[in-house]
Coordinates of C-alpha atoms and ligand atoms in Angstrom, one line a residue:
M1 CA 0.0 0.1 -0.2
P2 CA 1.3 3.4 -1.1
V3 CA 1.8 6.0 1.6
Y4 CA -0.5 9.0 0.4
D5 CA 1.2 11.7 1.9
S6 CA -1.5 14.5 1.1
V7 CA -3.9 15.9 3.2
A8 CA -6.6 17.3 0.5
F9 CA -7.8 15.4 -2.6
S10 CA -8.7 16.8 -5.5
F11 CA -12.4 16.2 -7.8
D12 CA -12.9 16.5 -11.6
S13 CA -16.2 18.6 -10.9
A14 CA -18.4 20.3 -8.5
E15 CA -21.1 17.6 -8.3
E16 CA -18.3 15.3 -7.6
I17 CA -16.8 16.9 -4.6
E18 CA -20.9 17.5 -3.1
A19 CA -21.2 14.0 -3.8
A20 CA -18.0 13.2 -1.7
F21 CA -18.9 15.7 0.9
R22 CA -22.7 14.1 1.7
G23 CA -21.4 10.7 1.6
S24 CA -23.3 9.7 -1.2
K25 CA -20.2 8.8 -3.1
A26 CA -17.1 6.9 -1.4
G27 CA -14.0 9.1 -1.7
H28 CA -11.3 10.8 0.3
V29 CA -11.9 14.8 1.2
Y30 CA -9.3 15.7 3.9
S31 CA -6.6 13.6 5.6
R32 CA -8.2 14.5 9.0
I33 CA -11.4 12.7 8.2
T34 CA -9.9 9.6 5.9
N35 CA -7.1 8.8 3.8
P36 CA -6.5 5.8 1.8
T37 CA -3.3 4.8 3.6
L38 CA -5.1 4.9 6.9
E39 CA -8.0 3.3 5.7
H40 CA -5.8 0.2 4.5
F41 CA -4.7 -0.2 8.0
E42 CA -8.3 0.2 9.7
N43 CA -9.5 -2.6 7.3
Q44 CA -6.7 -4.9 8.0
M45 CA -7.3 -4.3 11.7
R46 CA -11.1 -5.3 11.1
T47 CA -10.2 -8.2 9.0
V48 CA -7.6 -9.7 11.6
S49 CA -9.7 -9.0 14.5
G50 CA -13.2 -10.2 13.2
A51 CA -14.7 -7.0 14.5
L52 CA -17.6 -4.8 12.7
G53 CA -16.0 -1.4 12.5
S54 CA -12.4 -0.1 13.0
M55 CA -10.9 3.4 13.6
A56 CA -7.4 4.3 14.0
F57 CA -5.8 7.2 16.0
S58 CA -2.7 9.1 16.4
T59 CA -2.0 7.0 19.6
G60 CA -3.8 4.7 22.2
M61 CA -4.5 7.3 24.6
A62 CA -6.3 9.3 21.4
A63 CA -8.2 6.1 20.9
L64 CA -9.1 5.5 24.4
S65 CA -10.3 9.1 25.0
N66 CA -12.1 9.5 21.7
L67 CA -14.1 6.4 22.8
L68 CA -15.0 7.6 26.1
V69 CA -15.9 11.2 24.8
A70 CA -18.3 9.5 22.4
I71 CA -20.0 7.3 24.9
A72 CA -20.4 9.2 27.9
G73 CA -21.0 12.8 29.3
Q74 CA -21.6 14.8 32.3
G75 CA -23.4 13.3 34.8
E76 CA -22.7 9.8 33.7
N77 CA -20.4 7.3 35.0
I78 CA -18.1 4.3 34.2
I79 CA -17.0 1.7 36.2
T80 CA -13.7 0.6 36.2
T81 CA -10.6 -0.1 38.8
R82 CA -7.7 1.7 39.9
K83 CA -5.3 -1.2 38.6
I84 CA -4.8 0.3 35.0
F85 CA -2.1 2.0 32.7
G86 CA -1.1 5.5 34.5
N87 CA -1.9 7.6 31.9
T88 CA -5.5 6.3 31.5
Y89 CA -5.9 6.7 35.4
S90 CA -5.0 10.3 35.2
L91 CA -7.3 10.4 31.8
F92 CA -9.8 9.2 34.0
A93 CA -9.4 10.6 37.4
E94 CA -8.3 14.0 36.1
T95 CA -9.6 15.0 32.4
L96 CA -12.6 13.2 32.0
T97 CA -13.5 14.0 35.6
D98 CA -13.3 17.6 35.2
L99 CA -15.3 17.2 32.1
G100 CA -18.4 15.8 34.5
I101 CA -17.9 12.2 33.6
E102 CA -17.5 10.2 37.2
F103 CA -15.2 6.9 37.5
R104 CA -16.2 4.5 40.1
F105 CA -13.4 2.1 41.1
A106 CA -14.3 -1.3 41.9
D107 CA -11.9 -4.7 42.1
F108 CA -12.0 -6.6 39.4
S109 CA -10.2 -9.6 41.0
R110 CA -13.7 -9.7 43.1
T111 CA -16.4 -9.0 40.5
E112 CA -18.9 -8.6 43.6
T113 CA -17.5 -5.2 43.7
I114 CA -19.1 -4.0 40.7
E115 CA -22.8 -4.3 41.2
P116 CA -23.2 -2.1 44.3
L117 CA -21.4 0.7 42.1
I118 CA -24.1 0.4 39.1
D119 CA -26.9 2.7 38.8
V120 CA -29.2 4.5 36.3
N121 CA -26.4 6.7 34.9
T122 CA -23.7 4.0 34.4
R123 CA -22.6 3.5 30.9
A124 CA -20.0 1.2 30.9
I125 CA -17.4 -1.3 32.6
F126 CA -14.0 -0.5 31.4
F127 CA -11.1 -2.9 32.3
E128 CA -7.6 -4.2 30.8
T129 CA -7.2 -7.9 29.8
I130 CA -3.9 -7.9 31.7
T131 CA -3.2 -5.2 34.1
N132 CA 0.7 -3.8 34.2
P133 CA 2.5 -4.3 36.5
Q134 CA 0.1 -6.2 38.8
M135 CA -0.3 -9.2 35.8
E136 CA -3.8 -9.6 36.9
V137 CA -6.5 -11.1 34.6
A138 CA -10.1 -10.2 35.0
D139 CA -12.5 -13.0 34.4
T140 CA -14.0 -11.4 31.2
R141 CA -17.0 -13.7 31.0
K142 CA -18.0 -12.6 34.4
L143 CA -17.8 -8.9 33.6
A144 CA -19.7 -9.5 30.3
T145 CA -22.4 -11.3 32.4
I146 CA -22.7 -8.1 34.6
A147 CA -22.6 -5.6 31.8
R148 CA -25.2 -7.8 30.0
K149 CA -27.6 -7.8 32.9
H150 CA -27.4 -4.1 33.3
H151 CA -27.2 -3.2 29.6
L152 CA -23.8 -1.4 29.9
L153 CA -21.0 -1.5 27.7
L154 CA -18.2 -3.9 28.1
L155 CA -15.0 -1.9 26.8
A156 CA -11.6 -3.4 27.0
D157 CA -7.9 -2.3 26.6
T158 CA -6.3 -5.4 25.0
T159 CA -3.1 -3.8 24.6
L160 CA -1.4 -6.4 26.0
T161 CA -3.3 -9.0 24.6
P162 CA -4.5 -7.8 21.0
P163 CA -6.4 -9.9 18.5
Y164 CA -4.6 -13.4 17.8
L165 CA -4.2 -13.4 21.7
F166 CA -7.8 -13.0 22.6
R167 CA -11.1 -13.0 20.8
S168 CA -12.7 -10.2 22.9
K169 CA -16.1 -11.1 21.1
E170 CA -16.1 -14.5 21.9
F171 CA -15.6 -13.3 25.9
G172 CA -18.3 -10.7 25.4
V173 CA -16.6 -7.4 25.1
D174 CA -18.3 -4.9 23.2
V175 CA -15.6 -2.5 21.8
E176 CA -12.0 -3.2 22.3
M177 CA -9.2 -0.3 22.4
I178 CA -5.5 -1.1 21.5
S179 CA -2.2 1.1 21.8
S180 CA -1.0 -0.3 18.3
T181 CA 2.2 1.3 19.4
K182 CA 3.0 -2.0 21.2
F183 CA 2.7 -5.2 19.5
I184 CA 1.4 -4.1 16.3
S185 CA 3.9 -1.5 15.2
G186 CA 6.4 -4.2 16.7
G187 CA 9.7 -2.0 16.1
A188 CA 8.4 0.8 18.4
T189 CA 8.8 2.9 15.3
A190 CA 5.2 4.7 15.4
L191 CA 2.5 5.7 17.9
G192 CA -0.8 4.5 17.0
G193 CA -4.3 3.4 18.8
V194 CA -7.3 1.4 17.5
I195 CA -11.1 1.0 18.5
L196 CA -12.5 -2.0 17.3
D197 CA -16.4 -2.2 17.6
N198 CA -17.4 -5.7 17.7
G199 CA -21.2 -5.1 16.7
T200 CA -22.5 -6.7 19.8
Y201 CA -23.9 -3.7 21.6
D202 CA -27.4 -2.1 20.8
W203 CA -26.4 1.5 20.2
A204 CA -30.0 2.7 20.7
K205 CA -29.1 2.1 24.6
N206 CA -26.5 5.0 24.9
R207 CA -27.8 8.3 25.3
K208 CA -24.9 10.1 23.3
V209 CA -24.7 7.2 20.4
A210 CA -28.6 6.8 20.1
P211 CA -29.0 9.5 17.7
F212 CA -26.7 7.8 15.0
A213 CA -28.3 4.4 15.8
R214 CA -31.4 5.1 14.0
K215 CA -29.4 6.0 10.9
F216 CA -26.3 3.8 11.2
G217 CA -27.9 0.9 13.2
P218 CA -24.8 -1.4 14.3
F219 CA -22.2 1.0 12.5
A220 CA -23.5 4.1 15.1
L221 CA -20.7 4.1 17.1
M222 CA -18.0 4.3 14.2
A223 CA -20.4 7.0 12.9
K224 CA -20.4 8.9 16.2
L225 CA -16.7 9.0 16.0
R226 CA -16.2 9.7 12.4
K227 CA -18.9 12.5 11.8
E228 CA -18.2 14.0 15.3
V229 CA -16.1 13.2 18.1
A230 CA -13.0 12.2 16.1
R231 CA -13.3 14.7 13.4
N232 CA -13.6 17.3 16.0
L233 CA -10.8 16.3 18.2
G234 CA -8.6 15.8 15.2
A235 CA -6.2 12.8 16.8
T236 CA -6.0 11.5 13.3
L237 CA -3.2 8.6 12.3
S238 CA -0.6 10.1 10.0
A239 CA -0.4 8.1 7.0
H240 CA 3.4 7.5 7.2
N241 CA 2.3 5.7 10.6
A242 CA -0.5 3.9 9.2
W243 CA 1.7 2.5 6.8
L244 CA 4.2 1.4 9.3
Q245 CA 1.7 -0.2 11.7
S246 CA 0.3 -2.1 8.6
L247 CA 3.8 -3.5 7.9
G248 CA 3.9 -4.5 11.3
L249 CA 0.8 -6.6 10.9
E250 CA 2.7 -8.5 8.2
T251 CA 4.9 -10.1 10.8
F252 CA 2.5 -9.8 13.6
T253 CA 1.9 -13.5 14.3
L254 CA 5.6 -14.6 13.9
R255 CA 6.6 -12.0 16.4
V256 CA 4.1 -12.5 19.0
D257 CA 4.5 -16.2 18.8
Q258 CA 8.2 -15.9 19.4
A259 CA 7.9 -13.3 22.2
C260 CA 5.3 -15.3 24.3
R261 CA 7.6 -18.5 23.9
N262 CA 10.5 -16.5 25.1
T263 CA 8.2 -15.2 27.9
Q264 CA 7.4 -18.1 29.2
A265 CA 10.4 -19.9 29.1
I266 CA 12.1 -17.0 31.0
A267 CA 9.4 -17.1 33.6
Q268 CA 10.1 -20.6 34.2
W269 CA 13.9 -20.0 34.4
L270 CA 13.3 -16.8 36.8
E271 CA 11.6 -19.0 39.2
A272 CA 14.4 -21.4 39.5
Q273 CA 16.7 -18.5 40.7
P274 CA 17.8 -18.1 44.4
K275 CA 17.9 -14.8 44.3
V276 CA 14.1 -14.2 42.9
R277 CA 11.6 -14.4 45.6
S278 CA 8.7 -14.5 43.2
V279 CA 8.0 -14.4 39.6
N280 CA 4.6 -13.2 38.2
Y281 CA 3.2 -14.2 34.8
P282 CA -0.2 -15.4 33.8
G283 CA 1.8 -18.3 32.0
L284 CA 2.9 -19.5 35.1
K285 CA 0.7 -22.3 37.2
S286 CA 1.8 -20.5 40.1
S287 CA -0.1 -17.4 39.0
H288 CA -3.5 -16.7 40.5
F289 CA -4.6 -15.9 37.3
Y290 CA -3.4 -19.0 35.7
E291 CA -6.8 -20.7 34.9
V292 CA -8.6 -18.0 33.6
S293 CA -5.7 -16.8 31.6
Q294 CA -5.5 -20.2 29.9
Q295 CA -9.3 -20.4 29.1
Q296 CA -8.7 -16.6 27.4
F297 CA -5.4 -16.7 26.3
G298 CA -4.2 -20.1 25.8
K299 CA -0.5 -20.4 25.2
R300 CA 0.0 -16.6 25.0
P301 CA -0.5 -14.4 28.0
G302 CA 1.5 -11.8 26.7
A303 CA 4.9 -11.0 26.8
V304 CA 5.4 -9.1 29.8
L305 CA 6.4 -10.2 33.6
T306 CA 7.5 -8.9 36.5
F307 CA 9.8 -10.5 39.2
D308 CA 10.4 -9.3 42.9
L309 CA 14.4 -9.4 44.6
E310 CA 15.3 -8.3 48.0
S311 CA 15.2 -4.9 47.7
K312 CA 15.3 -1.5 45.5
E313 CA 19.0 -1.3 45.6
Q314 CA 19.4 -5.0 44.8
C315 CA 16.7 -4.5 41.7
F316 CA 19.2 -1.6 40.6
E317 CA 22.1 -3.7 40.8
M318 CA 20.3 -6.5 38.6
I319 CA 19.4 -4.2 36.2
N320 CA 22.6 -1.9 35.9
G321 CA 24.4 -5.5 35.4
L322 CA 22.6 -6.3 31.9
Q323 CA 24.1 -5.5 28.6
L324 CA 21.4 -6.9 25.7
I325 CA 18.1 -6.3 27.5
R326 CA 17.6 -2.4 27.0
K327 CA 16.5 -0.1 30.0
A328 CA 13.8 1.6 28.8
T329 CA 9.6 2.0 29.3
N330 CA 7.4 0.9 26.4
I331 CA 6.3 -2.8 25.9
N332 CA 5.6 -5.3 23.7
D333 CA 8.8 -4.1 21.4
N334 CA 10.6 -6.3 19.5
K335 CA 13.3 -5.7 21.6
S336 CA 13.5 -6.7 25.4
L337 CA 12.9 -3.8 27.6
I338 CA 13.5 -3.4 31.4
L339 CA 12.6 -1.1 34.3
H340 CA 12.1 -0.6 37.8
P341 CA 7.9 0.6 37.7
A342 CA 8.2 2.1 41.4
S343 CA 10.7 4.4 40.3
T344 CA 9.9 5.6 36.9
I345 CA 6.0 5.1 35.6
F346 CA 4.8 5.6 39.4
C347 CA 7.1 7.7 40.6
E348 CA 4.7 10.7 40.9
Y349 CA 3.0 8.3 43.2
D350 CA 3.0 8.3 47.3
A351 CA 3.5 5.1 49.4
A352 CA 0.1 4.5 50.4
T353 CA -1.1 5.0 46.8
L354 CA 1.7 2.3 45.5
K355 CA 0.6 0.2 48.0
S356 CA -3.2 0.3 47.3
L357 CA -1.9 -0.5 43.8
D358 CA 0.1 -3.1 44.8
V359 CA 3.2 -1.6 43.3
R360 CA 6.3 -2.4 45.2
E361 CA 9.7 -1.2 45.7
T362 CA 11.3 -4.9 45.0
T363 CA 9.3 -5.3 41.8
I364 CA 11.4 -5.5 38.1
R365 CA 9.3 -5.2 34.9
L366 CA 10.7 -7.0 32.1
A367 CA 9.0 -6.8 28.7
V368 CA 10.2 -9.8 26.6
G369 CA 11.1 -9.1 23.0
I370 CA 12.0 -11.4 20.0
E371 CA 15.9 -12.1 20.3
E372 CA 17.1 -15.8 20.8
R373 CA 16.2 -17.2 23.9
Q374 CA 19.3 -18.4 25.2
D375 CA 20.9 -14.7 24.7
L376 CA 18.4 -13.2 27.2
I377 CA 18.9 -16.2 29.6
N378 CA 22.6 -15.7 29.2
D379 CA 22.5 -11.7 29.7
L380 CA 20.1 -12.1 33.0
A381 CA 21.8 -15.1 34.4
S382 CA 25.4 -12.7 34.0
A383 CA 23.5 -9.9 35.9
F384 CA 22.3 -12.2 38.5
Q385 CA 25.9 -13.2 39.2
Q386 CA 27.0 -9.8 39.6
I387 CA 24.4 -9.0 42.6
Ligands
PLP401 C1 0.6 2.4 26.2 C2 -0.5 1.9 26.3 C3 -1.5 2.8 26.6 C4 -1.5 4.2 25.6 O1 -1.0 4.0 24.6 P1 0.0 5.1 23.5 O2 0.1 4.5 22.3 O3 1.4 5.2 24.3 O4 -0.8 6.3 23.8 C5 -3.0 2.5 27.0 N1 -2.7 1.3 27.6 C6 -2.1 0.3 27.9 C7 -2.3 -0.7 28.5 C8 -0.3 0.4 27.3 O5 0.3 -0.2 27.5

């Protein structure tokens, strides 16, 4: 697919440009709204996921903020958990709270904490398929049962387990949001985000999307985004980045398979190391979430794990002893990346908040890449020898 790096598209006649604006004839008018390369990537995402509709954005955060602004407004509320991506938490607790959307926090590992929070103004339940760095896995079918009973949308951030790792529709998710910056981009060359609508929710039941349901039926959310919210907020994925993500998709399954196999092997190897106090990965039998992870993700419960050492100092020494594994944030890159979450991603949080989020001073996060497995293990082993 060529990269259409052009903002506007010309037409042969006034009648044709009128038809394109009115939507009676398909055509690209202006790249903030649609672009051939962007559309190609969106169609690929729809095909690989089996979703009804798909829309790409400039970042994962852009996809998420557009989605929430589209489905909820002042006086309405969304049920979620505090164990979510840090910027997502800030988007909810600060930016969208300021706009009048309320967020109610439950504990998704105890689903009985959800129903008492639901009232007539609740619009959705939002969760992440694997929380990071806690590595908790919500039982999606249980969440879906609660959502169905109360006619709520079930929204999932599936960044750690995008399509191929997790068939979100089969487990009752209505709308999926992915940071394609991660597994889909692959080489960490482009930011991007995607919204996938599985076509399972009756949009007439959502106050904000309902006006579009009359005309667009199951495509109402996509119409609401394309004809209003996304067009007006303007966080469009550039043609160049759409092209990079599209290239990423060509090798997606190969990379994911290798990264997940590496993660499983490294998690098991770490468990046997005398200096490691514990390893947290849903693919380990010792994980609290092993059973539900097997049901939902099979052999591919993502490529992020954490492990605990004796102290923060020991974590730093271990990280500093690595040669191959890079010290960087980001996850699901082709390259393995390591960091100490408490002193980096969570450095603005006080001790009480860290405790409530289960973020410990003794924890290291490893996002495993696609390198040769033995090279990674050798690197880890030599770092352990130095502490
Ligand atoms: C990275 C990430 C995001 C945000 O995506 P960006 O593309 O960086 O905006 C959201 N959710 C999760 C789980 C992520 O890992």
